[in-house]
PDB file of C-alpha atoms in Angstrom:
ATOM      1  CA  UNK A   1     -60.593 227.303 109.937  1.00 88.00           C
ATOM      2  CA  UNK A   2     -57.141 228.917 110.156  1.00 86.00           C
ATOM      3  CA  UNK A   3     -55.028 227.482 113.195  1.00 90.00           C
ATOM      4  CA  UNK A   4     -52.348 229.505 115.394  1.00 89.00           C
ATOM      5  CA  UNK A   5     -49.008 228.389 113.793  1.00 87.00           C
ATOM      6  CA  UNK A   6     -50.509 229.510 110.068  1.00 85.00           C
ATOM      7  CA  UNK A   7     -49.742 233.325 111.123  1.00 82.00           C
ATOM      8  CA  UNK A   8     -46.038 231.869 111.845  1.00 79.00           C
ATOM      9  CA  UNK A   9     -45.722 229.774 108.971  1.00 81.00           C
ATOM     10  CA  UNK A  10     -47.464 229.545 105.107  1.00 80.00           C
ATOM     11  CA  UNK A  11     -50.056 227.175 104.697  1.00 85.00           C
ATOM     12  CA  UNK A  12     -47.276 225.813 101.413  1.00 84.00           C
ATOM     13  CA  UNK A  13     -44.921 225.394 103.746  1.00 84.00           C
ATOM     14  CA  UNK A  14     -47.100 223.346 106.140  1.00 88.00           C
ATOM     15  CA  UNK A  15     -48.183 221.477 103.938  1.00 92.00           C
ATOM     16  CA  UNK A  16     -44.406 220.620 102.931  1.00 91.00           C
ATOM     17  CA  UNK A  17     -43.822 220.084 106.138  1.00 91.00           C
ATOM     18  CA  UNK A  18     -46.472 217.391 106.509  1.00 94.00           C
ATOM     19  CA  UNK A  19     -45.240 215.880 103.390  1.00 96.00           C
ATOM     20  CA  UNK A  20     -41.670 215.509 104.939  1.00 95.00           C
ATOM     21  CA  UNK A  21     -42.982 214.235 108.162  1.00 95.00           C
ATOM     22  CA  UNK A  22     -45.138 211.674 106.343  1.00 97.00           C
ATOM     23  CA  UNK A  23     -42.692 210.559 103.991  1.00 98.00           C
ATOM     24  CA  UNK A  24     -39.941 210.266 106.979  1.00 96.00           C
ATOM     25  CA  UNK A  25     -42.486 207.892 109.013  1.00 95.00           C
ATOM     26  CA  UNK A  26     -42.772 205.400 106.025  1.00 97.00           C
ATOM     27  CA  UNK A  27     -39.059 205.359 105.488  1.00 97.00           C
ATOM     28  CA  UNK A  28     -38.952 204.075 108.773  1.00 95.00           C
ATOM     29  CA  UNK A  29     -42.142 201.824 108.902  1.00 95.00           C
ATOM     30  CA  UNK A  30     -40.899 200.271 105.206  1.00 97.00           C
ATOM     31  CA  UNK A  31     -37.058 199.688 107.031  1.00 96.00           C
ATOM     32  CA  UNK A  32     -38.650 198.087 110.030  1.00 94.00           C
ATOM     33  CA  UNK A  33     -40.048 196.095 107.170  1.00 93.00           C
ATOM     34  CA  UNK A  34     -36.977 194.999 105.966  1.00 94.00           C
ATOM     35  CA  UNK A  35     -35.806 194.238 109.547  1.00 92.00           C
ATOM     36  CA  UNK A  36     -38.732 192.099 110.178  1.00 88.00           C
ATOM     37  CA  UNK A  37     -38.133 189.910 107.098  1.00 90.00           C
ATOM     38  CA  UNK A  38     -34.173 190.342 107.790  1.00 89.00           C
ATOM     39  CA  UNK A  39     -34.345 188.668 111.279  1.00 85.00           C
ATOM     40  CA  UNK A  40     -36.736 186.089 111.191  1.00 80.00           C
ATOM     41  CA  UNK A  41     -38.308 184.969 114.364  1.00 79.00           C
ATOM     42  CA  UNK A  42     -39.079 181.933 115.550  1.00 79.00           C
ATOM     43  CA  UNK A  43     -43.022 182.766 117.121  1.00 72.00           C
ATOM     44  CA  UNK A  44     -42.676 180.867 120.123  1.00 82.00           C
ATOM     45  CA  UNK A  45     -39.483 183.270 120.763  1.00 86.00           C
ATOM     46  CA  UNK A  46     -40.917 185.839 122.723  1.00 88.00           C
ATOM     47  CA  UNK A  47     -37.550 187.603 123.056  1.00 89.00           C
ATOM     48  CA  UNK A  48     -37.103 187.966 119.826  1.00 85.00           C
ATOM     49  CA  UNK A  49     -40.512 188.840 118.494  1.00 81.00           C
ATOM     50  CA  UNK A  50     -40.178 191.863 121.233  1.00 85.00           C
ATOM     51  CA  UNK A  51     -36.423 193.177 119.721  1.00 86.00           C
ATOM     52  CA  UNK A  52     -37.692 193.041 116.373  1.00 85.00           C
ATOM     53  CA  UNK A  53     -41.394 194.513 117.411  1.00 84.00           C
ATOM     54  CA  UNK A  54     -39.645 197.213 119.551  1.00 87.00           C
ATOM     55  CA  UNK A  55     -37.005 198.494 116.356  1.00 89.00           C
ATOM     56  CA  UNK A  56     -40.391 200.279 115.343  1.00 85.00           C
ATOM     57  CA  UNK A  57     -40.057 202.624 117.751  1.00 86.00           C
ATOM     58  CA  UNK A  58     -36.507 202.991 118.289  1.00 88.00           C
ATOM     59  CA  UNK A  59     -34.457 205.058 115.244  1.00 89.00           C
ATOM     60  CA  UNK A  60     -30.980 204.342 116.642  1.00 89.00           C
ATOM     61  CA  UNK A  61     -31.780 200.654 117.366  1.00 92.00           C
ATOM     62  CA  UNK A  62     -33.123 200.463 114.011  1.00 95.00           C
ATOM     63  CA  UNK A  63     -30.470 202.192 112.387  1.00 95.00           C
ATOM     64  CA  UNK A  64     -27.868 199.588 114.308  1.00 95.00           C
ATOM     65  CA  UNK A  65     -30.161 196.588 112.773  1.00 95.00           C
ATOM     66  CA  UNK A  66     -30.544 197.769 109.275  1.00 96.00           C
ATOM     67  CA  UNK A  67     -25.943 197.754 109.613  1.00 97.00           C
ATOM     68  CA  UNK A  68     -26.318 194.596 110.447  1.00 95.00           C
ATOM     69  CA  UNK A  69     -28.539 193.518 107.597  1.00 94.00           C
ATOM     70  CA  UNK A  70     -26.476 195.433 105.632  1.00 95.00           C
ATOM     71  CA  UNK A  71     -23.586 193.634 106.245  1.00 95.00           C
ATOM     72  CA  UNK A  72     -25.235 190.075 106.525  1.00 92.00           C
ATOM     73  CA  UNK A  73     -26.997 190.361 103.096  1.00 91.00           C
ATOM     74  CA  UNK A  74     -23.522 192.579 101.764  1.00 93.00           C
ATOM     75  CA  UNK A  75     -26.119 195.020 100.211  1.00 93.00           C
ATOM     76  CA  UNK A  76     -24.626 198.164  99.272  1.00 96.00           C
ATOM     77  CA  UNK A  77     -28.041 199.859  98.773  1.00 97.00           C
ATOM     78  CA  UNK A  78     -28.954 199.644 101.942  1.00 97.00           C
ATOM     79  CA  UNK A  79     -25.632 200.849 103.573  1.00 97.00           C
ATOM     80  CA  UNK A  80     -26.077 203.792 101.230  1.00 98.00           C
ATOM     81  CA  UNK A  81     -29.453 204.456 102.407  1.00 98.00           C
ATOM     82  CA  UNK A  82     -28.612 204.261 106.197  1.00 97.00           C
ATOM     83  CA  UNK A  83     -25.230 206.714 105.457  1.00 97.00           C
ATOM     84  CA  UNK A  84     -28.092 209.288 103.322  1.00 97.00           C
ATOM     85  CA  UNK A  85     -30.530 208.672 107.024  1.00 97.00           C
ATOM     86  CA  UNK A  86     -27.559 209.568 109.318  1.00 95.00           C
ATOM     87  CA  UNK A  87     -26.047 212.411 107.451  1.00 93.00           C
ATOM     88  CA  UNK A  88     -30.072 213.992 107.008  1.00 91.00           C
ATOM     89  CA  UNK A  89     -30.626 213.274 110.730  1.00 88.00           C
ATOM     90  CA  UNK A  90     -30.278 216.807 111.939  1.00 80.00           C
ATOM     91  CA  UNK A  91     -32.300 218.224 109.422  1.00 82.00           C
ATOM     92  CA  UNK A  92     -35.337 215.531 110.477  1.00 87.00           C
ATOM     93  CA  UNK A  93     -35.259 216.373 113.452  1.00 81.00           C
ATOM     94  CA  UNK A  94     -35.334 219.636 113.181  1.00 79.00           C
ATOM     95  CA  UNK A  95     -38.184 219.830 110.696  1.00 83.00           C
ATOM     96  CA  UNK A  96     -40.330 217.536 113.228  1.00 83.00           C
ATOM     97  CA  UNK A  97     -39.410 218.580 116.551  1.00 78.00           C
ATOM     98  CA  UNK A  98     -38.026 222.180 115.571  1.00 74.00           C
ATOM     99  CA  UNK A  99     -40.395 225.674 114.585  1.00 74.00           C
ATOM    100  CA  UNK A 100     -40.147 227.619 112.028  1.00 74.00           C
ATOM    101  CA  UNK A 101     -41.188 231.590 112.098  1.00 70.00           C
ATOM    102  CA  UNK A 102     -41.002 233.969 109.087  1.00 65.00           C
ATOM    103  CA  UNK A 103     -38.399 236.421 109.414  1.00 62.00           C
ATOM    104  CA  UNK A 104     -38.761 237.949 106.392  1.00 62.00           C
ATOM    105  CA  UNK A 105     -41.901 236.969 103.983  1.00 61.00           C
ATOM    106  CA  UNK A 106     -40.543 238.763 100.859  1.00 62.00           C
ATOM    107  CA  UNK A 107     -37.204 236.620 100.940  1.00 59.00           C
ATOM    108  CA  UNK A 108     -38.735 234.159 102.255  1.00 58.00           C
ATOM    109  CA  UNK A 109     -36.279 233.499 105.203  1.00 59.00           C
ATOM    110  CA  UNK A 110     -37.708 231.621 108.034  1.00 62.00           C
ATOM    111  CA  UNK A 111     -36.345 231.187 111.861  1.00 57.00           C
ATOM    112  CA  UNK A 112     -35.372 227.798 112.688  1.00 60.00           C
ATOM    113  CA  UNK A 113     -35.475 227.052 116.335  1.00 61.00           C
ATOM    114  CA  UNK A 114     -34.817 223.756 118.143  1.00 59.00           C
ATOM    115  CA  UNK A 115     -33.405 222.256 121.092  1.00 58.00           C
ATOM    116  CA  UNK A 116     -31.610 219.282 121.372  1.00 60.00           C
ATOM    117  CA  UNK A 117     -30.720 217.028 124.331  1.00 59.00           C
ATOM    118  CA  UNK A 118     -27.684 215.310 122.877  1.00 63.00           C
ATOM    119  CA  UNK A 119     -26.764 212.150 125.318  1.00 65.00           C
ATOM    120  CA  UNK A 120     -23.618 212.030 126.420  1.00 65.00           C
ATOM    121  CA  UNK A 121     -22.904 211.032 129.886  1.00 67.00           C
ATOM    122  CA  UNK A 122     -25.214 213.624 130.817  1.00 68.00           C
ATOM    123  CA  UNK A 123     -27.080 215.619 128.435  1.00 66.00           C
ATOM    124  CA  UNK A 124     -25.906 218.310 126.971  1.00 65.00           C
ATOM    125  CA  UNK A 125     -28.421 221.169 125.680  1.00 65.00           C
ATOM    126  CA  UNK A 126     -27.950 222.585 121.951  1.00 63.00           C
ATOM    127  CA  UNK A 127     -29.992 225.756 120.355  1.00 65.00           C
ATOM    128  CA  UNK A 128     -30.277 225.807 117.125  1.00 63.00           C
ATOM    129  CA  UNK A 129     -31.341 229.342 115.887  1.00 65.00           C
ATOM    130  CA  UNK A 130     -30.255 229.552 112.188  1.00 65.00           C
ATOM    131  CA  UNK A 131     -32.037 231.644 109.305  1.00 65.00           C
ATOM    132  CA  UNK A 132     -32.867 229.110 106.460  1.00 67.00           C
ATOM    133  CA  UNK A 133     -34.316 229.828 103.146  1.00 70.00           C
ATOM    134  CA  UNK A 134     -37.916 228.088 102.125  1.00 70.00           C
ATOM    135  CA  UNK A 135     -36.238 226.271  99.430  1.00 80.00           C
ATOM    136  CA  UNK A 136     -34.729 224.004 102.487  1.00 83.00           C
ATOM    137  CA  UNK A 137     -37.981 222.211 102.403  1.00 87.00           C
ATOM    138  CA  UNK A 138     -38.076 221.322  99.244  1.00 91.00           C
ATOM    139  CA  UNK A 139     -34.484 219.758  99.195  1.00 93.00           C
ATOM    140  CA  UNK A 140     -35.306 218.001 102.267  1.00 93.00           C
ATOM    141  CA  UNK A 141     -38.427 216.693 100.967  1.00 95.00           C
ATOM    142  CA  UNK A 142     -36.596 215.486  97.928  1.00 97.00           C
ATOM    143  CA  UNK A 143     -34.173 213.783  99.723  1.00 97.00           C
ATOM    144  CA  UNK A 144     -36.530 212.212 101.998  1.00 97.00           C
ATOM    145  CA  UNK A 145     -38.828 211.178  99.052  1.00 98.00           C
ATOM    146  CA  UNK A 146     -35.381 209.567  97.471  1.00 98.00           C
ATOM    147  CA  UNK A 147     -34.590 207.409 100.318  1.00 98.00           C
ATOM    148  CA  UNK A 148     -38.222 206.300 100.373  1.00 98.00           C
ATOM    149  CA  UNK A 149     -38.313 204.752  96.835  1.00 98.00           C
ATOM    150  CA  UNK A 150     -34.787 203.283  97.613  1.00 98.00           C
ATOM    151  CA  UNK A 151     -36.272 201.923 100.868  1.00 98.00           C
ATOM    152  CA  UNK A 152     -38.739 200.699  98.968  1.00 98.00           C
ATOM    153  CA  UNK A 153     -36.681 199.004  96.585  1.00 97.00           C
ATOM    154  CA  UNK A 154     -34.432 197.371  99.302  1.00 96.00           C
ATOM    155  CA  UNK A 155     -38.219 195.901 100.495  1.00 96.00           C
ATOM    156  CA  UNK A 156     -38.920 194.354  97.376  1.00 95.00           C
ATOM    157  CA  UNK A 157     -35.618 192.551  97.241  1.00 92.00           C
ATOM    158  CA  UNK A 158     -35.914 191.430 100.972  1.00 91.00           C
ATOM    159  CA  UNK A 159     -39.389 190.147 100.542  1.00 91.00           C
ATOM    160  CA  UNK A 160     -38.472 187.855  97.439  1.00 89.00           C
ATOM    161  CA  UNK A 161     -35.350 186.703  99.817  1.00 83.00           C
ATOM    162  CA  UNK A 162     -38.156 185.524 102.731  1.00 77.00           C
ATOM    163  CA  UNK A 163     -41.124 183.354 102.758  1.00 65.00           C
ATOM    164  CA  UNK A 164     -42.313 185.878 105.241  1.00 57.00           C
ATOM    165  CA  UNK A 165     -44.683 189.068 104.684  1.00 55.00           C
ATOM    166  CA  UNK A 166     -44.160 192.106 106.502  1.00 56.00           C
ATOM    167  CA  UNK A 167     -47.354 193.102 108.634  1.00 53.00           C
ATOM    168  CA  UNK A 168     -48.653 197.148 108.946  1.00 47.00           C
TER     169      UNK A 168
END
């Protein structure tokens, strides 16, 4: 079966762009990790349990934790990784929320298009209509896939820290 956005974009570059996706969402689920062995809960502490629980779903909040940790365990690896999250931000959210159309196949340019509600006071609407080449993907992916096996290293450590497993 061939599906709509496959006459806007490649079926390579899909499948690139499910890679970065993917490989975004377990950077996050593996730092909530570390945030749920980080800041231990007491399980009778409902309050807690919730603010850890709810740093899944929360980028910023978890970003703000992960400082924390950062600063409370003095691990430089993990500051690094959180500075390499915030300067990619743009690009991850443009990759997941944005489109992409071919401008021009041969040169492989594509049309990046995204709008972003930055909050301010009130929000405040951004366009983002830039040409980009295809090899943007594969940096992105890269970089993604880089923080990942640091994440992943930062895990290991935090787990032989705690008495705790992380759940997921």
């Amino acid at each position: 079966m061939t599906y709509l956005v496959e006459k806007w974009i490649r079926k390579k570059e899909l499948i690139k762009i499910g890679l970065y996706v993917q490989t975004c969402g377990h950077i996050e689920e593996v730092l909530w990790q570390v945030c749920f062995l980080g800041f231990p809960c007491d399980p009778d502490d409902e309050k807690c349990k919730n603010k850890v629980l709810g740093l899944r779903n929360n980028t910023s909040e978890l970003l703000k934790a992960l400082k924390s940790l950062a600063e409370t365990h003095n691990s430089n690896e993990l500051r690094d990784i959180i500075e390499r999250i915030e300067e990619g931000k743009e690009t991850r959210n443009g990759i997941i929320h944005g489109a992409l159309f071919f401008i021009n196949e041969n040169q492989g340019d594509k049309l990046f298009k995204h709008q972003n509600a930055k909050r301010k006071p009130e929000y405040e609407w951004v366009n983002y209509e830039d040409p980009i080449r295809a090899e943007y993907l594969d940096v992105a992916l890269a970089h993604a896939d880089s923080i990942l096996g640091d994440a992943l290293h930062v895990l290991r450590e935090f787990t032989q820290l705690s008495d705790r497993t992380p759940t997921g």
